[in-house]
Structure formats: structure tokens, C-alpha cells
Coordinates of C-alpha atoms and ligand atoms in Angstrom, one line a residue:
M131 CA 0.0 0.3 0.2
S132 CA 2.8 2.7 -1.1
E133 CA -0.2 5.0 -2.6
V134 CA -2.1 5.9 0.4
S135 CA -2.0 8.9 2.2
R136 CA 0.7 10.0 5.0
K137 CA -0.9 9.4 8.4
N138 CA -0.6 12.9 9.4
M139 CA -2.3 14.4 6.4
W140 CA -5.0 15.7 8.3
G141 CA -3.4 16.1 11.8
D142 CA -5.9 15.1 14.4
L143 CA -8.8 15.8 12.3
P144 CA -11.0 12.6 11.6
K145 CA -10.7 11.6 8.1
L146 CA -13.1 10.0 5.1
A147 CA -11.2 7.9 2.6
M148 CA -12.4 8.2 -1.0
P149 CA -11.2 6.0 -3.5
V150 CA -8.7 7.8 -6.0
A151 CA -10.5 6.0 -8.9
I152 CA -12.9 9.2 -9.1
G153 CA -10.0 10.8 -10.5
Q154 CA -8.5 8.5 -13.3
E155 CA -7.4 10.4 -16.8
K156 CA -6.8 14.0 -14.9
R157 CA -10.3 14.5 -14.1
L158 CA -13.0 13.8 -11.5
E159 CA -15.2 11.5 -13.5
L160 CA -17.8 12.0 -10.9
K161 CA -20.7 15.0 -11.4
P162 CA -21.1 17.1 -8.3
A163 CA -24.4 15.5 -7.3
A164 CA -22.6 12.0 -7.7
L165 CA -19.7 12.7 -5.9
A166 CA -21.8 14.3 -3.0
V167 CA -23.7 11.0 -2.6
L168 CA -20.8 8.9 -2.8
M169 CA -19.0 10.7 0.1
A170 CA -22.2 10.8 2.0
V171 CA -22.7 6.8 1.8
L172 CA -19.2 6.3 2.4
Q173 CA -19.1 8.5 5.3
E174 CA -22.1 6.8 6.6
Q175 CA -20.4 3.3 6.0
Q176 CA -17.1 4.4 7.8
K177 CA -18.7 5.7 11.1
G178 CA -19.9 2.0 11.7
N179 CA -23.4 1.9 10.7
H180 CA -23.3 -1.2 8.5
R181 CA -23.3 -5.0 8.7
E182 CA -19.9 -6.9 9.4
D183 CA -20.6 -10.0 8.2
G184 CA -20.9 -10.9 4.4
P185 CA -21.1 -7.8 2.1
V186 CA -20.9 -4.5 3.5
L187 CA -24.7 -3.0 3.5
V188 CA -25.0 0.5 4.2
R189 CA -28.8 1.7 5.3
M190 CA -29.4 5.3 3.9
S191 CA -32.7 6.7 3.3
H192 CA -33.3 9.2 0.1
L193 CA -34.2 11.6 2.8
E194 CA -31.1 11.4 4.9
I195 CA -28.8 11.6 1.7
M196 CA -30.4 14.9 1.2
A197 CA -30.0 16.0 4.6
T198 CA -26.1 15.3 4.5
T199 CA -25.5 16.5 1.0
G200 CA -27.6 19.5 0.9
L201 CA -29.1 18.2 -2.6
T202 CA -32.9 18.1 -3.4
T203 CA -34.5 14.7 -4.4
N204 CA -33.9 15.0 -8.1
P205 CA -30.2 15.7 -8.0
V206 CA -29.7 12.9 -5.2
A207 CA -31.7 10.5 -7.4
K208 CA -29.5 11.1 -10.5
G209 CA -26.1 11.1 -8.3
V210 CA -27.2 7.4 -7.1
K211 CA -28.0 6.5 -10.9
E212 CA -24.8 7.4 -11.8
L213 CA -22.9 5.9 -9.2
Q214 CA -24.9 2.6 -9.6
G215 CA -22.8 -0.5 -10.6
R216 CA -19.4 1.5 -10.4
Y217 CA -19.3 2.5 -6.8
L218 CA -22.5 1.7 -5.4
N219 CA -25.4 -0.8 -5.7
R220 CA -28.6 0.6 -4.5
I221 CA -31.0 -2.3 -3.2
K222 CA -34.4 -1.9 -2.3
E223 CA -35.0 -3.8 0.8
P224 CA -38.0 -5.4 1.7
S225 CA -40.1 -3.5 3.6
G226 CA -40.0 -3.6 7.4
K227 CA -40.0 -0.5 9.2
G228 CA -39.9 3.3 7.5
F229 CA -40.9 4.3 4.1
D230 CA -37.5 4.6 2.3
N231 CA -36.0 1.1 2.9
Q232 CA -32.6 1.0 0.8
A233 CA -29.3 0.1 1.2
F234 CA -26.2 0.1 -0.4
Q235 CA -23.5 -2.1 -1.4
I236 CA -19.9 -0.5 -1.7
L237 CA -18.4 -1.9 -5.1
H238 CA -14.7 -2.5 -5.7
P239 CA -14.1 0.4 -8.2
E240 CA -12.0 -1.7 -10.5
N241 CA -14.0 -5.3 -10.5
G242 CA -17.3 -4.0 -9.3
S243 CA -17.8 -6.8 -6.6
A244 CA -19.5 -5.9 -3.5
L245 CA -17.1 -5.5 -0.8
D246 CA -17.3 -7.7 2.2
G247 CA -17.3 -6.0 5.6
T248 CA -15.5 -8.8 7.5
G249 CA -12.1 -7.4 9.0
T250 CA -10.7 -5.2 10.6
G251 CA -9.2 -1.4 9.8
S252 CA -10.9 0.7 6.8
L253 CA -13.0 -1.0 4.5
L254 CA -10.7 1.0 1.4
F255 CA -7.5 -0.1 2.9
R256 CA -8.5 -3.7 3.7
H257 CA -9.7 -4.5 -0.2
D258 CA -6.4 -2.8 -1.5
I259 CA -8.1 -0.1 -3.3
R260 CA -6.3 3.2 -3.4
Y261 CA -7.8 6.0 -1.5
F262 CA -7.3 9.7 -0.6
Q263 CA -8.4 11.8 2.5
V264 CA -10.8 14.3 3.2
P265 CA -11.9 15.8 6.3
S266 CA -14.7 13.7 7.3
E267 CA -16.4 16.5 9.7
F268 CA -16.5 18.3 5.9
V269 CA -19.2 15.4 5.5
T270 CA -20.7 15.3 9.0
K271 CA -21.0 18.7 10.4
D272 CA -23.2 21.7 9.6
E273 CA -20.9 24.7 9.2
P274 CA -20.6 27.2 6.5
W275 CA -17.5 25.2 5.0
C276 CA -19.6 21.7 4.8
L277 CA -21.0 19.6 1.7
R278 CA -24.3 20.3 2.1
R279 CA -23.8 24.5 2.6
I280 CA -21.0 24.6 -0.1
G281 CA -22.0 25.2 -4.3
S282 CA -21.2 22.3 -6.5
S283 CA -18.3 24.1 -8.3
E284 CA -16.6 24.5 -4.9
L285 CA -17.2 20.9 -3.8
M286 CA -15.5 20.1 -6.9
V287 CA -12.2 22.1 -6.6
Y288 CA -11.9 21.2 -3.1
V289 CA -12.2 17.3 -3.8
A290 CA -9.6 17.9 -6.8
A291 CA -7.4 19.9 -4.3
C292 CA -7.4 16.8 -1.5
F293 CA -6.8 14.6 -4.4
M294 CA -3.9 16.4 -5.5
A295 CA -2.7 16.6 -2.3
N296 CA -2.6 13.1 -1.9
Q297 CA -0.7 12.8 -5.1
T298 CA 1.9 15.1 -4.0
R299 CA 2.0 13.6 -0.9
E300 CA 2.3 17.0 1.0
N301 CA -0.6 19.4 2.1
L302 CA 1.1 22.2 0.5
F303 CA 1.8 21.6 -3.0
D304 CA 2.2 23.6 -6.3
V305 CA -0.2 23.3 -9.0
Q306 CA -0.9 24.8 -12.2
A307 CA -4.3 26.6 -12.0
R308 CA -5.1 24.6 -15.3
D309 CA -4.2 21.3 -14.5
L310 CA -6.5 22.0 -10.9
R311 CA -9.3 23.2 -12.9
E312 CA -9.0 20.6 -15.2
L313 CA -9.2 17.9 -12.8
A314 CA -12.2 19.7 -10.8
G315 CA -13.9 19.6 -14.0
V316 CA -14.6 23.1 -14.0
K317 CA -14.6 24.3 -17.8
S318 CA -14.9 28.2 -17.0
T319 CA -11.6 30.1 -15.5
E320 CA -14.0 32.6 -14.0
T321 CA -16.1 30.2 -12.3
F322 CA -12.6 28.4 -11.0
A323 CA -11.5 31.7 -9.6
K324 CA -14.7 32.3 -7.7
A325 CA -14.7 28.4 -6.3
L326 CA -11.0 28.9 -5.3
E327 CA -11.7 32.0 -3.6
A328 CA -14.7 31.1 -2.0
L329 CA -12.9 28.2 -0.5
V330 CA -10.1 30.5 0.9
N331 CA -13.1 32.6 2.2
L332 CA -14.3 29.4 4.3
G333 CA -11.0 28.6 5.4
L334 CA -10.6 25.1 3.6
L335 CA -7.8 26.2 1.6
S336 CA -5.3 28.9 1.7
V337 CA -3.9 30.0 -1.8
E338 CA -1.0 31.7 -3.2
Q339 CA -0.9 32.8 -6.8
H340 CA 2.5 33.3 -8.8
G341 CA 1.4 34.0 -12.6
R342 CA -0.3 30.8 -13.7
S343 CA 0.8 28.4 -10.7
L344 CA -1.0 28.2 -7.3
S345 CA 0.8 27.4 -4.1
I346 CA -2.3 25.3 -2.1
A347 CA -2.3 24.6 1.6
L348 CA -5.1 22.3 2.7
C349 CA -6.1 24.0 6.0
D350 CA -7.9 22.6 9.2
P351 CA -11.5 24.4 8.6
W352 CA -11.8 24.6 12.1
T353 CA -9.0 26.8 12.8
R354 CA -8.4 28.3 9.0
T355 CA -4.9 26.8 9.2
P356 CA -2.7 25.2 7.3
I357 CA -2.1 21.8 8.7
H358 CA 1.6 21.5 7.9
E359 CA 2.1 24.5 9.9
Q360 CA 0.6 22.8 12.9
L361 CA 2.6 19.6 12.9
D362 CA 5.7 20.2 14.8
E363 CA 3.7 23.1 17.2
D364 CA 3.1 22.5 21.0
P365 CA -0.4 21.7 21.1
A366 CA -1.1 24.5 23.6
D367 CA -0.2 27.1 20.9
D368 CA -2.5 25.5 18.5
L369 CA -6.1 26.6 18.3
S370 CA -7.3 23.2 17.2
S371 CA -6.2 22.1 20.8
F372 CA -8.9 23.9 22.0
R373 CA -13.2 22.4 23.0
E374 CA -16.3 24.0 24.1
P375 CA -18.5 21.6 26.2
D376 CA -21.0 19.7 24.5
G377 CA -23.7 19.9 27.0
R378 CA -23.4 16.3 27.9
G379 CA -20.3 16.5 29.7
R380 CA -17.7 16.0 26.9
T381 CA -16.2 18.3 25.0
K382 CA -16.9 19.1 21.2
A383 CA -14.7 20.8 18.3
T384 CA -15.1 24.4 18.6
S385 CA -15.0 27.0 15.5
F386 CA -11.9 29.3 15.0
N387 CA -13.9 30.0 11.7
L388 CA -15.3 33.2 12.8
A389 CA -18.1 35.3 11.3
R390 CA -17.2 39.0 10.4
P391 CA -18.9 40.3 13.3
V392 CA -17.0 38.9 15.9
L393 CA -13.9 39.2 13.9
E394 CA -14.3 42.9 13.9
Q395 CA -14.8 43.1 17.7
L396 CA -11.8 40.9 18.2
L397 CA -9.9 43.2 16.1
K398 CA -10.9 46.4 17.8
Q399 CA -10.5 45.0 21.2
S400 CA -6.7 44.0 20.4
L401 CA -6.2 47.7 18.9
R402 CA -3.9 49.8 21.6
P403 CA -5.3 53.0 23.3
G404 CA -4.6 55.8 21.4
M405 CA -3.6 53.7 18.3
D406 CA -7.0 52.5 17.7
E407 CA -8.3 54.5 14.7
I408 CA -10.2 52.6 11.7
V409 CA -10.3 53.7 8.4
M410 CA -13.2 52.2 6.5
Q411 CA -12.3 50.8 3.0
G412 CA -14.3 51.2 0.0
N413 CA -14.1 47.2 -0.6
G414 CA -15.6 46.6 3.0
G415 CA -12.1 46.3 4.5
W416 CA -10.4 48.4 7.1
K417 CA -7.1 49.9 7.5
V418 CA -5.8 49.9 11.1
V419 CA -2.3 51.1 12.4
C420 CA 0.3 48.1 11.4
P421 CA 2.0 46.8 14.8
Y422 CA 4.8 45.5 12.8
H423 CA 6.5 48.8 12.0
A424 CA 6.3 52.4 13.4
D425 CA 3.0 53.3 12.1
R426 CA 1.3 56.4 12.6
N427 CA -1.5 56.4 10.4
P428 CA -3.1 53.2 9.7
S429 CA -1.5 51.4 7.0
C430 CA -2.4 48.0 7.3
S431 CA -5.1 46.9 5.3
V432 CA -7.6 43.9 6.9
D433 CA -9.4 42.2 4.5
F434 CA -12.3 40.4 6.3
D435 CA -13.6 37.8 3.6
K436 CA -10.0 36.3 3.5
Q437 CA -9.4 36.9 6.7
R438 CA -6.3 38.1 6.2
F439 CA -4.1 41.3 6.3
N440 CA -1.5 43.5 4.3
C441 CA 0.5 46.3 5.2
F442 CA 1.2 49.1 2.6
G443 CA 3.8 50.7 4.6
C444 CA 6.3 47.6 5.7
E445 CA 4.7 44.8 3.7
A446 CA 3.9 42.4 6.6
K447 CA 1.0 40.2 5.8
G448 CA -1.1 37.1 7.2
T449 CA -3.9 35.9 8.6
L450 CA -6.1 37.9 10.6
K451 CA -5.6 35.7 13.7
T452 CA -1.7 36.4 13.4
L453 CA -2.5 40.3 13.2
V454 CA -4.8 40.1 16.3
L455 CA -2.4 38.3 18.4
K456 CA 0.1 40.6 17.4
L457 CA -1.8 43.9 18.3
G458 CA -3.2 42.8 21.6
D459 CA -0.3 41.1 22.5
Y460 CA -2.2 37.9 23.2
D461 CA -1.1 34.4 23.7
T462 CA -3.3 31.4 22.0
V463 CA -4.9 31.0 25.4
E464 CA -6.0 34.8 25.7
Y465 CA -7.2 34.7 22.1
A466 CA -9.3 31.7 22.4
K467 CA -10.7 33.1 25.9
R468 CA -11.9 36.4 23.6
V469 CA -13.2 34.4 20.9
G470 CA -15.5 32.7 23.8
G471 CA -16.3 35.9 25.2
L472 CA -17.4 37.1 21.9
T473 CA -19.1 33.8 21.0
G474 CA -20.5 33.4 24.2
K475 CA -18.7 29.7 24.7
T476 CA -17.0 28.2 27.3
I477 CA -13.6 27.3 25.4
V478 CA -11.5 25.1 27.1
P479 CA -7.9 23.3 26.3
R480 CA -8.4 19.8 24.9
V481 CA -8.1 17.2 27.3
A482 CA -6.3 14.3 25.3
D483 CA -8.0 11.5 27.5
S484 CA -11.5 11.4 26.0
R485 CA -12.9 10.2 29.4
A486 CA -11.1 13.2 31.6
T487 CA -13.5 15.7 32.8
G488 CA -10.7 18.0 33.6
E489 CA -7.4 18.9 33.1
H490 CA -4.5 21.1 35.2
V491 CA -1.2 22.0 33.7
Y492 CA 1.7 22.6 35.6
M493 CA 3.8 24.8 34.0
D494 CA 7.5 26.0 34.6
R495 CA 8.0 29.8 35.2
K496 CA 8.3 30.6 31.4
G497 CA 5.1 29.0 30.6
Y498 CA 6.3 25.5 29.3
P499 CA 4.3 22.4 30.1
K500 CA 5.9 20.1 32.7
K501 CA 3.0 17.8 34.0
R502 CA -0.8 17.8 34.2
I503 CA -3.3 16.2 36.6
L504 CA -6.5 14.7 34.6
R505 CA -9.6 14.4 36.4
M506 CA -11.5 11.3 35.4
P507 CA -15.1 9.9 35.9
N508 CA -15.5 9.0 39.8
D509 CA -15.0 5.2 40.5
L510 CA -18.2 3.3 40.1
K511 CA -18.1 1.3 42.6
T512 CA -16.5 3.6 45.5
G513 CA -17.7 6.9 44.2
D514 CA -14.3 8.2 44.9
K515 CA -12.8 11.1 43.0
V516 CA -10.2 9.9 40.3
F517 CA -7.2 11.6 38.8
K518 CA -4.3 10.4 36.7
Q519 CA -0.9 12.4 36.4
Q520 CA 0.7 12.9 33.1
S521 CA 4.2 14.3 32.2
R522 CA 5.4 15.9 29.2
M523 CA 7.5 14.3 26.9
S524 CA 9.1 15.6 23.7
K525 CA 5.5 17.7 23.1
R526 CA 3.5 14.6 23.7
W527 CA 1.6 13.9 27.4
V528 CA 2.8 10.2 28.5
D529 CA 1.1 8.5 32.3
G530 CA 3.2 8.9 34.9
G531 CA 6.0 10.8 35.8
G532 CA 6.2 14.6 36.1
P533 CA 8.6 17.1 38.6
K534 CA 7.3 18.1 42.1
M535 CA 6.4 21.5 41.7
L536 CA 4.1 24.5 42.3
Y537 CA 1.1 24.7 40.2
G538 CA 0.3 28.0 38.7
L539 CA 4.3 29.0 38.3
E540 CA 4.0 30.6 34.5
R541 CA 2.4 33.4 36.6
F542 CA 4.7 34.2 39.3
D543 CA 7.2 36.5 37.3
F544 CA 4.3 39.1 37.1
A545 CA 3.1 38.8 40.8
S546 CA 3.9 40.2 44.1
Y547 CA 1.5 38.3 45.8
V548 CA 1.0 34.8 46.0
V549 CA -2.2 32.8 47.5
C550 CA -1.3 28.8 48.5
V551 CA -4.8 27.2 48.4
E552 CA -5.2 23.7 49.0
G553 CA -5.8 21.8 45.5
E554 CA -5.5 22.9 42.0
K555 CA -9.3 23.5 41.5
D556 CA -9.1 26.2 44.1
A557 CA -6.2 27.7 42.4
D558 CA -7.6 28.0 39.2
T559 CA -10.8 29.5 40.9
V560 CA -8.6 32.3 42.2
N561 CA -6.6 32.9 39.0
H562 CA -9.5 33.2 36.9
L563 CA -10.5 36.3 39.3
E564 CA -7.4 38.4 38.0
L565 CA -6.7 39.7 41.6
S566 CA -4.9 42.9 41.9
I567 CA -3.7 44.3 45.5
N568 CA -2.8 47.8 45.0
G569 CA -2.4 47.7 41.4
Q570 CA 0.1 44.9 41.8
M571 CA -0.9 41.1 40.2
A572 CA -1.8 38.4 42.7
C573 CA -2.0 35.0 41.7
A574 CA -2.5 31.6 43.1
T575 CA -0.4 28.4 43.7
T576 CA -0.8 25.1 45.3
S577 CA 1.3 21.8 45.7
G578 CA -1.8 19.9 45.6
G579 CA -3.3 17.9 47.9
A580 CA -2.9 18.6 51.8
Q581 CA -0.2 16.4 52.0
S582 CA 1.8 17.2 49.0
W583 CA 3.9 20.0 50.5
E584 CA 7.6 19.9 50.2
D585 CA 10.2 22.4 51.9
H586 CA 11.9 23.3 48.8
F587 CA 8.9 24.7 47.1
A588 CA 9.0 27.7 49.1
A589 CA 12.3 28.8 47.2
E590 CA 10.0 29.5 44.4
L591 CA 8.2 32.2 47.0
Q592 CA 11.4 34.5 47.4
G593 CA 10.6 38.0 47.0
K594 CA 6.6 37.4 47.4
T595 CA 4.2 38.3 49.9
V596 CA 2.1 35.3 50.7
V597 CA -1.2 34.5 51.4
L598 CA -2.3 31.4 53.3
M599 CA -5.8 30.0 52.2
P600 CA -5.9 26.6 53.8
D601 CA -9.2 24.3 53.8
A602 CA -11.2 25.0 57.1
D603 CA -10.6 21.6 58.4
E604 CA -7.5 19.6 60.6
A605 CA -5.8 18.6 57.2
G606 CA -5.9 22.3 55.9
A607 CA -4.7 23.3 59.6
N608 CA -1.7 21.1 59.1
Y609 CA -1.0 22.3 55.4
R610 CA -1.1 25.7 56.5
D611 CA 1.7 24.8 59.3
E612 CA 3.8 23.2 57.2
I613 CA 4.2 26.2 54.5
A614 CA 4.4 28.5 57.3
A615 CA 7.3 26.6 58.5
S616 CA 9.3 26.8 55.0
L617 CA 8.2 30.6 54.5
D618 CA 9.7 31.5 58.4
T619 CA 12.8 29.4 57.5
R620 CA 13.2 31.9 54.8
S621 CA 11.9 35.1 56.3
I622 CA 9.4 35.1 53.5
P623 CA 6.6 37.2 55.1
Y624 CA 3.0 35.9 54.8
K625 CA -0.8 36.0 56.5
V626 CA -3.4 33.7 56.4
V627 CA -7.0 34.0 55.5
D628 CA -9.2 31.5 57.9
F629 CA -12.7 30.7 56.1
A630 CA -14.1 28.9 59.1
P631 CA -15.9 32.0 60.4
H632 CA -17.4 32.4 57.2
G633 CA -19.0 28.9 57.4
V634 CA -17.6 27.4 54.1
K635 CA -14.7 25.0 53.7
D636 CA -12.6 26.7 51.1
V637 CA -12.2 29.7 48.6
T638 CA -14.5 28.1 46.1
E639 CA -17.4 27.3 48.2
Y640 CA -17.0 30.9 49.5
L641 CA -17.4 32.3 46.5
E642 CA -20.1 29.9 45.5
S643 CA -22.0 30.9 48.6
G644 CA -22.8 34.3 47.0
R645 CA -19.7 36.6 47.8
S646 CA -18.0 38.5 45.1
K647 CA -14.7 39.1 43.9
D648 CA -14.5 42.3 46.2
D649 CA -15.3 40.4 49.4
L650 CA -12.7 38.2 48.6
L651 CA -10.1 40.9 48.0
G652 CA -11.3 42.4 51.2
L653 CA -10.7 39.3 53.4
I654 CA -7.0 39.2 51.9
T655 CA -6.4 43.1 52.4
A656 CA -7.7 42.8 55.6
A657 CA -5.4 39.7 56.6
L658 CA -2.5 41.5 55.1
G659 CA -3.4 44.5 57.4
I660 CA -3.4 47.1 54.6
E661 CA -6.3 49.1 53.2
A662 CA -6.9 48.4 49.6
E663 CA -5.4 50.9 47.4
T664 CA -3.5 53.0 50.0
A665 CA -0.8 51.0 52.0
E666 CA 2.4 49.5 50.5
P667 CA 3.2 46.3 50.4
E668 CA 6.4 46.7 51.7
A669 CA 4.5 47.2 55.1
V670 CA 3.3 43.9 55.3
Q671 CA 5.1 41.6 58.3
A672 CA 5.1 38.1 58.6
I673 CA 3.3 36.9 61.4
Ligands
ZN133 ZN1 3.5 47.5 8.6

């Protein structure tokens, strides 16, 4: 099987295998409707909805095909007819339930025999049928860039581009515009140019034109980023590593392929005060002050359709996301958070273990991940909380290991005050509040559970003023005393906030009981013996 795609052609995106036979003679031999129907049926088969013993039989009603392809009834019927006997064999099933009892056998494109469902691995692969890949979410989802929403010439050009990427074994490839147009079966150069532009605007492809030649990159449609650029990146920098809750306790892909109003707001938010002039352009784009050169008048042109920018002053160019990151000085996490704020979604980093319900990443002071704690579903028998620890090895997470270290170190270089709590969840709670005391940042840390303190952790707290927030129980008191002893040894100033008088166990409960961020700040400043906004932090003494 030397002709199959590289495994990483689509990175982590789920893939749909399509027979390369459809691209014989330098031209896709199927009409758009037939191509769409074939994708719908193969996708249905590949998601496992078929009989395993004997010939594969995919049950898919006419209405289901219409829903998946976005086609009306006649084009679907024509598409099925075109595929009949070559790629599919439609079988009217004896009536059982429902009104549309049809099923499809999938045929070997070279000899027309029905493929057998027995065996493991993908159907085309185990029958030695050469295939190329498209992202399966192109067929299954209902995003603006999906099969059911795009036009027929866009579909043909997109599938032709995926086909060519497979031929060249690269996600980024150069091609003569005419070759791609002919493979797609598009006669008019104008229609072709429009289709290509639409695919770029949808985020499916990125295209650079050099005369008659095109440099084409297949993009992750969720992030609009060329797949090849993501292969060596740390997942923490990669937008495709962010997810949103699906409402059933799991997460699903979140889209960074954003609508114009969201993009406008993102861009506005990222403009620096005093440099936030926006010049509307005749073509609907904007001009803003360029962050890549000393720009006084807006000279950086933004195209919202292509989601790209282009500076006339310094020739900087790139994606709108890159521009927003640069203008706002955001990292990817901040960018994801802002997108969430504008779209009303809670966007969270992906947890690699699909059963995990929460994740706490331990990073060093520079922000590199070192280990993480995954919160797993409770033990079914005992109901106990279950955690799993993983460590970071050459940009991958592996089970077990990881250094003993404090949580939240990546904030320490910016913080004057450090709040010590028990457990990562409470630390996240406090960090989420973005506390500042007298204009100086306060961040939260923990060593983990109440038994986890080690004396050497205190070395990281040199130069800080520490606020201890133990749980209001015996284990919490012991944890507090252990930390206090380490701080005393090093003459690190600290104070204690006690939650017992407030009738709650810890900071998370305190806030959940209806108290506000200001209430918590009041407790902290009272413990520190300073009045918010006035006293100097230097005045704080150890107990
Ligand atoms: Zn510039």
C-alpha cells in the first residue's frame, strides 16, 4: 500500500477515505451530485453503520442523503443512478420499518464486486483500494464550510485539491491553475477563480498565486490554519487544541472560523489605546495602525472575507488571527478566551484523554507545560474522585512521572502576591478572578492536595508576599503549618485567611456562596493589614 496518504495528512482531524479511482484521466469522473452522494454513503459506512458479516450494506434513506448532501430529491436520484454499478449498488430492501428502505453495497471500483464487511481496519484499505482523504467533518457537520452548504463548483475544486495533495504527498503543494481546474471538471476560468476564492474565504484552503501557478495548502477548517504548520507546534499554541462543552459532560470541536461581526470585535479589542483609529475602505475592509512597523496613520489593510491583512507600509502580511495576536500581544489561550467571550462559549483546552472531565497543567515559570493532572470520572464502585497524572515528554503527554513542583508558576514573574490554596481547582478559581492588590498582580498556587507540601517549594516564593488560604479542616490546618514553617525559615512574609468564620470550607465554596471578588479581596487585604489602594505592600510583616 505505497499509494495511500501519509498518516498525518490531516493531523488530528477525523478523516474520510475516498477512492482515487474517481480521479482517473486527470479529471474527476463524477458529477457534483454523484460525488456528494458517494461521500455521504462512504461516510455513513465509515462511521460503522453497516453489517459486518458478508457484503457491506449501508442503510441510508433518500431523505438522509438529502440532509447530508444538501441536495434536493432529483439531484440525489441522479447521483445515485450515476454511481450505480460502479461505486455503489442500491438495493431496495423488503419493507420493514420506515418508508424508504434502501441500502447500498459498496463496490470495488476496478472489478465491480461488492466489498465484504468482514475484517478490521478501514474498508478501502483492507480491499487494497487506493484512496485519498478529506476531513470527515466536511461531510458530517453543519458549518458554513461543509458539504451541505457549499456550491457544486466549490465541492469539485475542493475534492480535486484534496486529491492532488494526496498525489504529491504534501498538504502544501504547487500546481498549475489549469491542471487543478481541469481535474475539478470546471470549464470556465471565471467559475474556477470564484470557487477557489470561496474555498479560501471558507477557510478550507489557503492559496497563493504566482502567475499561472498556485501554491495551495489544505487548512484545518476549524482554525483556518494550514495543516502542515501545525505538525511541529506545541498543542498549547494550536487553536485546534481548544474545545467547547457539548452539554453532555464532554467536549466538542470549537470553531475559530469566525463570522465577520466577531472578527470586527476581536480586532477592535486588540487595538492599543491611542492607536485605535479605523479607516473604512471602499471594498468593505478596514485599515488599522500596523503593529509591525512604526506606523502613525493606519496603513495595514484588513480583508475580512479572506481573513488576512496586508501592510502597505512594511509589506507585512498574514492571517487576521496573527494580526490580532500581535496587536493585542495575546497568546493563543488569551485569543481563545476572547473568542469565547464574543461568541458566548466556554472554550477550554483539549483534554487528550476523552474520558477526562478536567485538566490542570503544571507549567514552569516560562510557561512550558511539565505535567498535568486529569480529573477522571468517579470510581463506579466507591464513588471516589479519580485523578491521573501525566508528564510532558518531547511535546507529548505520557502517563505518570513529572517533576514535583508548584502549580501556576507561569504567573509568578508577574505577581507580587501569591495566594496558597489546597488543590488545583481552588488555584484555578482564584486565578480566574485576576486579583490585583494595590495595582499589583496576585496569583494563586498550590502543591496539590493537603499532604503534598515539600519544603523546597518555598524557594519559588522568595520575594513574594504570601497569603495562605487553607481548607477549614484539620488537614488544611496541617498544610498551612507546613507551608508556614518553610516560609519562616526563609523569612518570606505571609498572612493567613481563615474561611471557618464564614461557614465555608474553601475559597471555591466561599465564592459559590454568593460572595464576590471584592469580598474576597476584602478578606485578603484585611489579613495583610493593608487598606486596599493605599498601603504599601512593603509594610506587610510576617506573623
Ligand atoms: Zn506595517
